[in-house]
Amino acid sequence: MPEFLVNALIAGLVLALVAGPLGSFVVWRRMAYFGDTLSHAALFGVALGLLLDISPMLAVTLGCVLLAVVLVLLQQRQPLASDTLLGILAHSTLSLGLVTLSFMREIRIDLMGYLFGDLLAVTSDDLLWMLGGSLLVLVLLLYLWRPLLAITVHEELARVEGVPVVAVRLAFMLLIAVVIAVAMKIVGVLLITSLLIIPAAAAQRHARTPEQMALGASLLGMLAVCVGLALSWFADTPAGPSIVVSAAALFLLGFMWPKPD
């Protein structure tokens, strides 16, 4: 295979491996809109990276982390519902990013590439960044697995048992922020949430334990990457959207497949 296709395959498989267990918690905790909010904030991170002349991927990571911290602080201090706060932050950061980009007329950027990704353009340097970020997320997720399960099942009971609920929740949001920054190059800021949610939702129907669901989500995500890349290679379709379409097709197949007793 050509080198760019090998890089794309490795990057996609690594991202799917991490997105599986993380997306499972997103589905369990009903946080899909939070992923959308962070993905919208990623565009503002890209604009800041170009404005400050730093790596866009680093700027996206910092921007998503900052937004996660702001959201946790606002949830602690404001009486507004979480979906209201997320709606305000999502549309404000997306609009702010677009306004910032409009002022930088001397800088030409591929906005469609940031919005929808370009997996086939992943370089060796990008691959190293993705491998490092994904490995960090996996290690931290394994460490936080039991506390995250505890606050997902019953947050008040977990607090009584001594679990630092706020700290664990913030750590989980930061992990999502890192994954979104890593995935931006692959599927783009507008499709990241789909890659997190669809494989996990497909695995949920047939899993008996949380661990089975996390593993199944990773495997389905990796299969979607392989099918999507094959579709992109042979049918000349965009790689990122092809992966998401493949994941959606696997979800429909799983939905039609009889549920185990």
PDB file of C-alpha atoms in Angstrom:
ATOM      1  CA  MET A   1       0.000   0.000   0.000  1.00  0.00           C
ATOM      2  CA  PRO A   2       1.156   3.597  -0.509  1.00  0.00           C
ATOM      3  CA  GLU A   3       2.689   5.244   2.550  1.00  0.00           C
ATOM      4  CA  PHE A   4      -0.094   7.808   2.899  1.00  0.00           C
ATOM      5  CA  LEU A   5      -2.682   5.007   2.974  1.00  0.00           C
ATOM      6  CA  VAL A   6      -0.722   3.128   5.647  1.00  0.00           C
ATOM      7  CA  ASN A   7      -0.518   6.300   7.763  1.00  0.00           C
ATOM      8  CA  ALA A   8      -4.252   6.861   7.328  1.00  0.00           C
ATOM      9  CA  LEU A   9      -5.074   3.274   8.318  1.00  0.00           C
ATOM     10  CA  ILE A  10      -2.894   3.341  11.434  1.00  0.00           C
ATOM     11  CA  ALA A  11      -4.241   6.736  12.511  1.00  0.00           C
ATOM     12  CA  GLY A  12      -7.834   5.645  12.005  1.00  0.00           C
ATOM     13  CA  LEU A  13      -7.392   2.358  13.874  1.00  0.00           C
ATOM     14  CA  VAL A  14      -5.692   4.055  16.826  1.00  0.00           C
ATOM     15  CA  LEU A  15      -8.428   6.674  17.048  1.00  0.00           C
ATOM     16  CA  ALA A  16     -11.167   4.017  16.877  1.00  0.00           C
ATOM     17  CA  LEU A  17      -9.455   2.033  19.636  1.00  0.00           C
ATOM     18  CA  VAL A  18      -9.572   5.047  21.966  1.00  0.00           C
ATOM     19  CA  ALA A  19     -12.976   6.336  20.865  1.00  0.00           C
ATOM     20  CA  GLY A  20     -14.667   3.029  21.697  1.00  0.00           C
ATOM     21  CA  PRO A  21     -14.446   3.048  25.526  1.00  0.00           C
ATOM     22  CA  LEU A  22     -14.598   6.841  25.706  1.00  0.00           C
ATOM     23  CA  GLY A  23     -17.671   6.934  23.486  1.00  0.00           C
ATOM     24  CA  SER A  24     -19.286   4.281  25.668  1.00  0.00           C
ATOM     25  CA  PHE A  25     -19.181   6.669  28.623  1.00  0.00           C
ATOM     26  CA  VAL A  26     -20.498   9.465  26.403  1.00  0.00           C
ATOM     27  CA  VAL A  27     -23.497   7.269  25.534  1.00  0.00           C
ATOM     28  CA  TRP A  28     -24.043   6.086  29.122  1.00  0.00           C
ATOM     29  CA  ARG A  29     -23.865   9.613  30.529  1.00  0.00           C
ATOM     30  CA  ARG A  30     -25.919  11.114  27.678  1.00  0.00           C
ATOM     31  CA  MET A  31     -23.201  13.634  26.839  1.00  0.00           C
ATOM     32  CA  ALA A  32     -23.457  13.664  23.056  1.00  0.00           C
ATOM     33  CA  TYR A  33     -24.151  17.405  23.043  1.00  0.00           C
ATOM     34  CA  PHE A  34     -20.990  17.981  25.074  1.00  0.00           C
ATOM     35  CA  GLY A  35     -18.975  16.368  22.296  1.00  0.00           C
ATOM     36  CA  ASP A  36     -20.655  18.662  19.794  1.00  0.00           C
ATOM     37  CA  THR A  37     -19.768  21.662  21.947  1.00  0.00           C
ATOM     38  CA  LEU A  38     -16.090  20.707  22.106  1.00  0.00           C
ATOM     39  CA  SER A  39     -15.966  20.001  18.382  1.00  0.00           C
ATOM     40  CA  HIS A  40     -17.374  23.475  17.670  1.00  0.00           C
ATOM     41  CA  ALA A  41     -14.795  24.958  20.029  1.00  0.00           C
ATOM     42  CA  ALA A  42     -12.088  23.178  18.048  1.00  0.00           C
ATOM     43  CA  LEU A  43     -12.616  25.564  15.138  1.00  0.00           C
ATOM     44  CA  PHE A  44     -11.952  28.490  17.457  1.00  0.00           C
ATOM     45  CA  GLY A  45      -8.764  26.690  18.519  1.00  0.00           C
ATOM     46  CA  VAL A  46      -7.696  26.444  14.885  1.00  0.00           C
ATOM     47  CA  ALA A  47      -8.242  30.201  14.462  1.00  0.00           C
ATOM     48  CA  LEU A  48      -6.216  30.969  17.594  1.00  0.00           C
ATOM     49  CA  GLY A  49      -3.425  28.678  16.441  1.00  0.00           C
ATOM     50  CA  LEU A  50      -3.166  30.526  13.138  1.00  0.00           C
ATOM     51  CA  LEU A  51      -3.416  33.916  14.852  1.00  0.00           C
ATOM     52  CA  LEU A  52      -0.682  33.109  17.406  1.00  0.00           C
ATOM     53  CA  ASP A  53       1.428  31.134  14.900  1.00  0.00           C
ATOM     54  CA  ILE A  54       1.411  27.887  16.874  1.00  0.00           C
ATOM     55  CA  SER A  55       0.454  24.352  15.902  1.00  0.00           C
ATOM     56  CA  PRO A  56      -3.310  24.233  15.192  1.00  0.00           C
ATOM     57  CA  MET A  57      -3.541  20.789  16.827  1.00  0.00           C
ATOM     58  CA  LEU A  58      -1.892  22.101  20.005  1.00  0.00           C
ATOM     59  CA  ALA A  59      -4.159  25.159  19.957  1.00  0.00           C
ATOM     60  CA  VAL A  60      -7.236  22.945  19.540  1.00  0.00           C
ATOM     61  CA  THR A  61      -6.163  20.801  22.488  1.00  0.00           C
ATOM     62  CA  LEU A  62      -5.661  23.843  24.703  1.00  0.00           C
ATOM     63  CA  GLY A  63      -8.935  25.408  23.544  1.00  0.00           C
ATOM     64  CA  CYS A  64     -10.968  22.258  24.215  1.00  0.00           C
ATOM     65  CA  VAL A  65      -9.339  21.777  27.613  1.00  0.00           C
ATOM     66  CA  LEU A  66     -10.076  25.390  28.535  1.00  0.00           C
ATOM     67  CA  LEU A  67     -13.706  25.026  27.441  1.00  0.00           C
ATOM     68  CA  ALA A  68     -14.096  21.845  29.514  1.00  0.00           C
ATOM     69  CA  VAL A  69     -12.790  23.655  32.603  1.00  0.00           C
ATOM     70  CA  VAL A  70     -15.077  26.645  31.966  1.00  0.00           C
ATOM     71  CA  LEU A  71     -18.071  24.349  31.574  1.00  0.00           C
ATOM     72  CA  VAL A  72     -17.387  22.568  34.877  1.00  0.00           C
ATOM     73  CA  LEU A  73     -16.997  25.908  36.668  1.00  0.00           C
ATOM     74  CA  LEU A  74     -20.227  27.258  35.162  1.00  0.00           C
ATOM     75  CA  GLN A  75     -22.115  24.096  36.108  1.00  0.00           C
ATOM     76  CA  GLN A  76     -21.007  24.571  39.704  1.00  0.00           C
ATOM     77  CA  ARG A  77     -21.975  28.264  39.900  1.00  0.00           C
ATOM     78  CA  GLN A  78     -24.882  28.827  37.493  1.00  0.00           C
ATOM     79  CA  PRO A  79     -28.459  27.563  37.948  1.00  0.00           C
ATOM     80  CA  LEU A  80     -28.804  27.045  34.177  1.00  0.00           C
ATOM     81  CA  ALA A  81     -29.411  23.553  32.827  1.00  0.00           C
ATOM     82  CA  SER A  82     -26.451  21.763  31.268  1.00  0.00           C
ATOM     83  CA  ASP A  83     -27.957  21.680  27.773  1.00  0.00           C
ATOM     84  CA  THR A  84     -28.525  25.438  27.930  1.00  0.00           C
ATOM     85  CA  LEU A  85     -24.894  26.087  28.887  1.00  0.00           C
ATOM     86  CA  LEU A  86     -23.690  23.718  26.172  1.00  0.00           C
ATOM     87  CA  GLY A  87     -25.847  25.453  23.568  1.00  0.00           C
ATOM     88  CA  ILE A  88     -24.477  28.864  24.537  1.00  0.00           C
ATOM     89  CA  LEU A  89     -20.860  27.717  24.499  1.00  0.00           C
ATOM     90  CA  ALA A  90     -21.171  25.652  21.297  1.00  0.00           C
ATOM     91  CA  HIS A  91     -22.604  28.367  19.089  1.00  0.00           C
ATOM     92  CA  SER A  92     -20.558  31.151  20.688  1.00  0.00           C
ATOM     93  CA  THR A  93     -17.213  29.405  20.158  1.00  0.00           C
ATOM     94  CA  LEU A  94     -18.080  28.296  16.611  1.00  0.00           C
ATOM     95  CA  SER A  95     -19.149  31.812  15.624  1.00  0.00           C
ATOM     96  CA  LEU A  96     -16.134  33.355  17.349  1.00  0.00           C
ATOM     97  CA  GLY A  97     -13.848  31.013  15.404  1.00  0.00           C
ATOM     98  CA  LEU A  98     -15.447  31.921  12.075  1.00  0.00           C
ATOM     99  CA  VAL A  99     -15.268  35.655  12.889  1.00  0.00           C
ATOM    100  CA  THR A 100     -11.595  35.331  13.857  1.00  0.00           C
ATOM    101  CA  LEU A 101     -10.794  33.509  10.620  1.00  0.00           C
ATOM    102  CA  SER A 102     -12.542  36.218   8.585  1.00  0.00           C
ATOM    103  CA  PHE A 103     -10.072  38.830   9.892  1.00  0.00           C
ATOM    104  CA  MET A 104      -7.043  36.831   8.705  1.00  0.00           C
ATOM    105  CA  ARG A 105      -7.416  37.529   4.999  1.00  0.00           C
ATOM    106  CA  GLU A 106      -3.693  37.128   4.345  1.00  0.00           C
ATOM    107  CA  ILE A 107      -3.772  33.513   5.576  1.00  0.00           C
ATOM    108  CA  ARG A 108      -5.212  30.928   3.236  1.00  0.00           C
ATOM    109  CA  ILE A 109      -6.518  27.814   4.977  1.00  0.00           C
ATOM    110  CA  ASP A 110      -8.471  24.745   3.945  1.00  0.00           C
ATOM    111  CA  LEU A 111     -11.551  25.329   6.080  1.00  0.00           C
ATOM    112  CA  MET A 112     -13.301  22.272   4.601  1.00  0.00           C
ATOM    113  CA  GLY A 113     -10.352  20.140   5.681  1.00  0.00           C
ATOM    114  CA  TYR A 114     -10.755  21.272   9.293  1.00  0.00           C
ATOM    115  CA  LEU A 115     -14.533  20.873   9.192  1.00  0.00           C
ATOM    116  CA  PHE A 116     -14.651  17.438   7.549  1.00  0.00           C
ATOM    117  CA  GLY A 117     -11.099  16.152   7.972  1.00  0.00           C
ATOM    118  CA  ASP A 118      -8.610  14.681   5.519  1.00  0.00           C
ATOM    119  CA  LEU A 119      -7.430  11.304   6.750  1.00  0.00           C
ATOM    120  CA  LEU A 120      -5.392  10.626   3.615  1.00  0.00           C
ATOM    121  CA  ALA A 121      -3.267  13.718   4.348  1.00  0.00           C
ATOM    122  CA  VAL A 122      -2.015  12.420   7.708  1.00  0.00           C
ATOM    123  CA  THR A 123       1.776  12.760   7.863  1.00  0.00           C
ATOM    124  CA  SER A 124       4.313  10.856   9.946  1.00  0.00           C
ATOM    125  CA  ASP A 125       4.480  13.786  12.397  1.00  0.00           C
ATOM    126  CA  ASP A 126       0.681  13.808  12.698  1.00  0.00           C
ATOM    127  CA  LEU A 127       0.779  10.070  13.317  1.00  0.00           C
ATOM    128  CA  LEU A 128       3.248  10.448  16.177  1.00  0.00           C
ATOM    129  CA  TRP A 129       1.047  13.139  17.747  1.00  0.00           C
ATOM    130  CA  MET A 130      -2.011  10.893  17.454  1.00  0.00           C
ATOM    131  CA  LEU A 131      -0.224   7.864  18.877  1.00  0.00           C
ATOM    132  CA  GLY A 132       1.063   9.859  21.841  1.00  0.00           C
ATOM    133  CA  GLY A 133      -2.276  11.487  22.581  1.00  0.00           C
ATOM    134  CA  SER A 134      -4.217   8.244  22.181  1.00  0.00           C
ATOM    135  CA  LEU A 135      -1.837   6.307  24.437  1.00  0.00           C
ATOM    136  CA  LEU A 136      -2.151   8.985  27.123  1.00  0.00           C
ATOM    137  CA  VAL A 137      -5.962   8.864  26.924  1.00  0.00           C
ATOM    138  CA  LEU A 138      -6.018   5.059  27.130  1.00  0.00           C
ATOM    139  CA  VAL A 139      -3.761   4.947  30.195  1.00  0.00           C
ATOM    140  CA  LEU A 140      -5.784   7.622  32.019  1.00  0.00           C
ATOM    141  CA  LEU A 141      -9.069   5.998  31.033  1.00  0.00           C
ATOM    142  CA  LEU A 142      -7.946   2.651  32.465  1.00  0.00           C
ATOM    143  CA  TYR A 143      -6.980   4.433  35.684  1.00  0.00           C
ATOM    144  CA  LEU A 144     -10.358   6.227  35.867  1.00  0.00           C
ATOM    145  CA  TRP A 145     -12.485   3.284  34.726  1.00  0.00           C
ATOM    146  CA  ARG A 146     -13.964   2.291  38.095  1.00  0.00           C
ATOM    147  CA  PRO A 147     -14.586   5.855  39.381  1.00  0.00           C
ATOM    148  CA  LEU A 148     -16.216   6.747  36.058  1.00  0.00           C
ATOM    149  CA  LEU A 149     -18.449   3.685  36.235  1.00  0.00           C
ATOM    150  CA  ALA A 150     -19.368   4.577  39.810  1.00  0.00           C
ATOM    151  CA  ILE A 151     -20.483   8.136  39.022  1.00  0.00           C
ATOM    152  CA  THR A 152     -22.232   6.945  35.849  1.00  0.00           C
ATOM    153  CA  VAL A 153     -24.328   4.360  37.698  1.00  0.00           C
ATOM    154  CA  HIS A 154     -25.190   6.550  40.698  1.00  0.00           C
ATOM    155  CA  GLU A 155     -23.414   9.859  41.244  1.00  0.00           C
ATOM    156  CA  GLU A 156     -24.733  10.534  44.753  1.00  0.00           C
ATOM    157  CA  LEU A 157     -23.821   7.046  45.966  1.00  0.00           C
ATOM    158  CA  ALA A 158     -20.341   7.429  44.461  1.00  0.00           C
ATOM    159  CA  ARG A 159     -19.928  10.718  46.349  1.00  0.00           C
ATOM    160  CA  VAL A 160     -20.922   9.017  49.613  1.00  0.00           C
ATOM    161  CA  GLU A 161     -18.374   6.261  48.950  1.00  0.00           C
ATOM    162  CA  GLY A 162     -15.620   8.875  48.673  1.00  0.00           C
ATOM    163  CA  VAL A 163     -15.264   9.187  44.901  1.00  0.00           C
ATOM    164  CA  PRO A 164     -14.130  12.738  43.958  1.00  0.00           C
ATOM    165  CA  VAL A 165     -17.044  13.291  41.592  1.00  0.00           C
ATOM    166  CA  VAL A 166     -16.125  16.772  40.334  1.00  0.00           C
ATOM    167  CA  ALA A 167     -12.491  15.826  39.713  1.00  0.00           C
ATOM    168  CA  VAL A 168     -13.441  12.613  37.894  1.00  0.00           C
ATOM    169  CA  ARG A 169     -16.026  14.438  35.777  1.00  0.00           C
ATOM    170  CA  LEU A 170     -13.483  17.107  34.841  1.00  0.00           C
ATOM    171  CA  ALA A 171     -10.864  14.472  33.990  1.00  0.00           C
ATOM    172  CA  PHE A 172     -13.357  12.713  31.730  1.00  0.00           C
ATOM    173  CA  MET A 173     -14.165  15.962  29.919  1.00  0.00           C
ATOM    174  CA  LEU A 174     -10.455  16.626  29.440  1.00  0.00           C
ATOM    175  CA  LEU A 175      -9.995  13.164  27.920  1.00  0.00           C
ATOM    176  CA  ILE A 176     -12.782  13.906  25.441  1.00  0.00           C
ATOM    177  CA  ALA A 177     -11.074  17.214  24.636  1.00  0.00           C
ATOM    178  CA  VAL A 178      -7.785  15.468  23.842  1.00  0.00           C
ATOM    179  CA  VAL A 179      -9.502  12.881  21.636  1.00  0.00           C
ATOM    180  CA  ILE A 180     -11.347  15.594  19.717  1.00  0.00           C
ATOM    181  CA  ALA A 181      -8.082  17.452  19.117  1.00  0.00           C
ATOM    182  CA  VAL A 182      -6.448  14.229  17.925  1.00  0.00           C
ATOM    183  CA  ALA A 183      -9.414  13.277  15.711  1.00  0.00           C
ATOM    184  CA  MET A 184      -9.729  16.688  14.059  1.00  0.00           C
ATOM    185  CA  LYS A 185      -7.210  15.757  11.374  1.00  0.00           C
ATOM    186  CA  ILE A 186      -9.061  12.539  10.565  1.00  0.00           C
ATOM    187  CA  VAL A 187     -12.796  13.212  10.483  1.00  0.00           C
ATOM    188  CA  GLY A 188     -12.936  16.977  11.065  1.00  0.00           C
ATOM    189  CA  VAL A 189     -14.562  18.965  13.838  1.00  0.00           C
ATOM    190  CA  LEU A 190     -18.113  18.438  12.563  1.00  0.00           C
ATOM    191  CA  LEU A 191     -17.938  14.619  12.436  1.00  0.00           C
ATOM    192  CA  ILE A 192     -15.946  13.794  15.577  1.00  0.00           C
ATOM    193  CA  THR A 193     -18.987  13.277  17.775  1.00  0.00           C
ATOM    194  CA  SER A 194     -20.366  10.744  15.285  1.00  0.00           C
ATOM    195  CA  LEU A 195     -17.219   8.634  15.538  1.00  0.00           C
ATOM    196  CA  LEU A 196     -17.482   8.713  19.324  1.00  0.00           C
ATOM    197  CA  ILE A 197     -21.181   7.877  19.547  1.00  0.00           C
ATOM    198  CA  ILE A 198     -22.157   5.615  16.627  1.00  0.00           C
ATOM    199  CA  PRO A 199     -19.850   2.616  17.342  1.00  0.00           C
ATOM    200  CA  ALA A 200     -20.686   2.782  21.066  1.00  0.00           C
ATOM    201  CA  ALA A 201     -24.420   2.927  20.329  1.00  0.00           C
ATOM    202  CA  ALA A 202     -24.078  -0.018  17.949  1.00  0.00           C
ATOM    203  CA  ALA A 203     -22.230  -2.084  20.570  1.00  0.00           C
ATOM    204  CA  GLN A 204     -24.647  -1.237  23.386  1.00  0.00           C
ATOM    205  CA  ARG A 205     -27.479  -3.380  22.026  1.00  0.00           C
ATOM    206  CA  HIS A 206     -25.479  -6.627  22.132  1.00  0.00           C
ATOM    207  CA  ALA A 207     -23.169  -6.072  25.133  1.00  0.00           C
ATOM    208  CA  ARG A 208     -23.819  -7.702  28.514  1.00  0.00           C
ATOM    209  CA  THR A 209     -21.195  -5.799  30.529  1.00  0.00           C
ATOM    210  CA  PRO A 210     -19.599  -2.326  30.318  1.00  0.00           C
ATOM    211  CA  GLU A 211     -16.295  -3.921  29.321  1.00  0.00           C
ATOM    212  CA  GLN A 212     -17.960  -5.821  26.465  1.00  0.00           C
ATOM    213  CA  MET A 213     -19.556  -2.637  25.214  1.00  0.00           C
ATOM    214  CA  ALA A 214     -16.264  -0.716  25.304  1.00  0.00           C
ATOM    215  CA  LEU A 215     -14.428  -3.509  23.470  1.00  0.00           C
ATOM    216  CA  GLY A 216     -17.252  -3.919  20.953  1.00  0.00           C
ATOM    217  CA  ALA A 217     -17.313  -0.175  20.275  1.00  0.00           C
ATOM    218  CA  SER A 218     -13.571  -0.189  19.577  1.00  0.00           C
ATOM    219  CA  LEU A 219     -13.848  -3.175  17.228  1.00  0.00           C
ATOM    220  CA  LEU A 220     -16.806  -1.695  15.355  1.00  0.00           C
ATOM    221  CA  GLY A 221     -14.991   1.629  15.062  1.00  0.00           C
ATOM    222  CA  MET A 222     -11.904  -0.094  13.663  1.00  0.00           C
ATOM    223  CA  LEU A 223     -14.057  -2.019  11.186  1.00  0.00           C
ATOM    224  CA  ALA A 224     -15.717   1.241  10.130  1.00  0.00           C
ATOM    225  CA  VAL A 225     -12.284   2.772   9.533  1.00  0.00           C
ATOM    226  CA  CYS A 226     -11.249  -0.137   7.299  1.00  0.00           C
ATOM    227  CA  VAL A 227     -14.506  -0.121   5.330  1.00  0.00           C
ATOM    228  CA  GLY A 228     -14.522   3.674   5.046  1.00  0.00           C
ATOM    229  CA  LEU A 229     -10.952   3.789   3.778  1.00  0.00           C
ATOM    230  CA  ALA A 230     -11.691   1.047   1.252  1.00  0.00           C
ATOM    231  CA  LEU A 231     -14.726   2.989   0.046  1.00  0.00           C
ATOM    232  CA  SER A 232     -12.654   6.162  -0.199  1.00  0.00           C
ATOM    233  CA  TRP A 233      -9.873   4.388  -2.116  1.00  0.00           C
ATOM    234  CA  PHE A 234     -12.035   2.547  -4.644  1.00  0.00           C
ATOM    235  CA  ALA A 235     -14.944   4.993  -5.025  1.00  0.00           C
ATOM    236  CA  ASP A 236     -12.952   8.243  -4.608  1.00  0.00           C
ATOM    237  CA  THR A 237     -15.143   9.497  -1.756  1.00  0.00           C
ATOM    238  CA  PRO A 238     -13.946  11.728   1.150  1.00  0.00           C
ATOM    239  CA  ALA A 239     -12.310   9.522   3.781  1.00  0.00           C
ATOM    240  CA  GLY A 240     -13.742  11.062   6.977  1.00  0.00           C
ATOM    241  CA  PRO A 241     -17.403  11.078   5.934  1.00  0.00           C
ATOM    242  CA  SER A 242     -16.951   7.594   4.422  1.00  0.00           C
ATOM    243  CA  ILE A 243     -15.855   6.271   7.824  1.00  0.00           C
ATOM    244  CA  VAL A 244     -18.867   7.847   9.534  1.00  0.00           C
ATOM    245  CA  VAL A 245     -21.219   6.433   6.878  1.00  0.00           C
ATOM    246  CA  SER A 246     -19.657   2.995   7.375  1.00  0.00           C
ATOM    247  CA  ALA A 247     -20.155   3.283  11.130  1.00  0.00           C
ATOM    248  CA  ALA A 248     -23.801   4.262  10.576  1.00  0.00           C
ATOM    249  CA  ALA A 249     -24.278   1.229   8.302  1.00  0.00           C
ATOM    250  CA  LEU A 250     -22.811  -1.047  10.992  1.00  0.00           C
ATOM    251  CA  PHE A 251     -25.198   0.512  13.511  1.00  0.00           C
ATOM    252  CA  LEU A 252     -28.176  -0.287  11.273  1.00  0.00           C
ATOM    253  CA  LEU A 253     -26.955  -3.855  10.767  1.00  0.00           C
ATOM    254  CA  GLY A 254     -26.529  -4.267  14.508  1.00  0.00           C
ATOM    255  CA  PHE A 255     -29.994  -2.845  15.114  1.00  0.00           C
ATOM    256  CA  MET A 256     -31.546  -5.361  12.735  1.00  0.00           C
ATOM    257  CA  TRP A 257     -29.541  -8.261  14.148  1.00  0.00           C
ATOM    258  CA  PRO A 258     -31.520 -10.161  16.834  1.00  0.00           C
ATOM    259  CA  LYS A 259     -30.702  -9.040  20.352  1.00  0.00           C
ATOM    260  CA  PRO A 260     -29.111 -11.803  22.507  1.00  0.00           C
ATOM    261  CA  ASP A 261     -31.263 -13.315  25.241  1.00  0.00           C
TER     262      ASP A 261
END
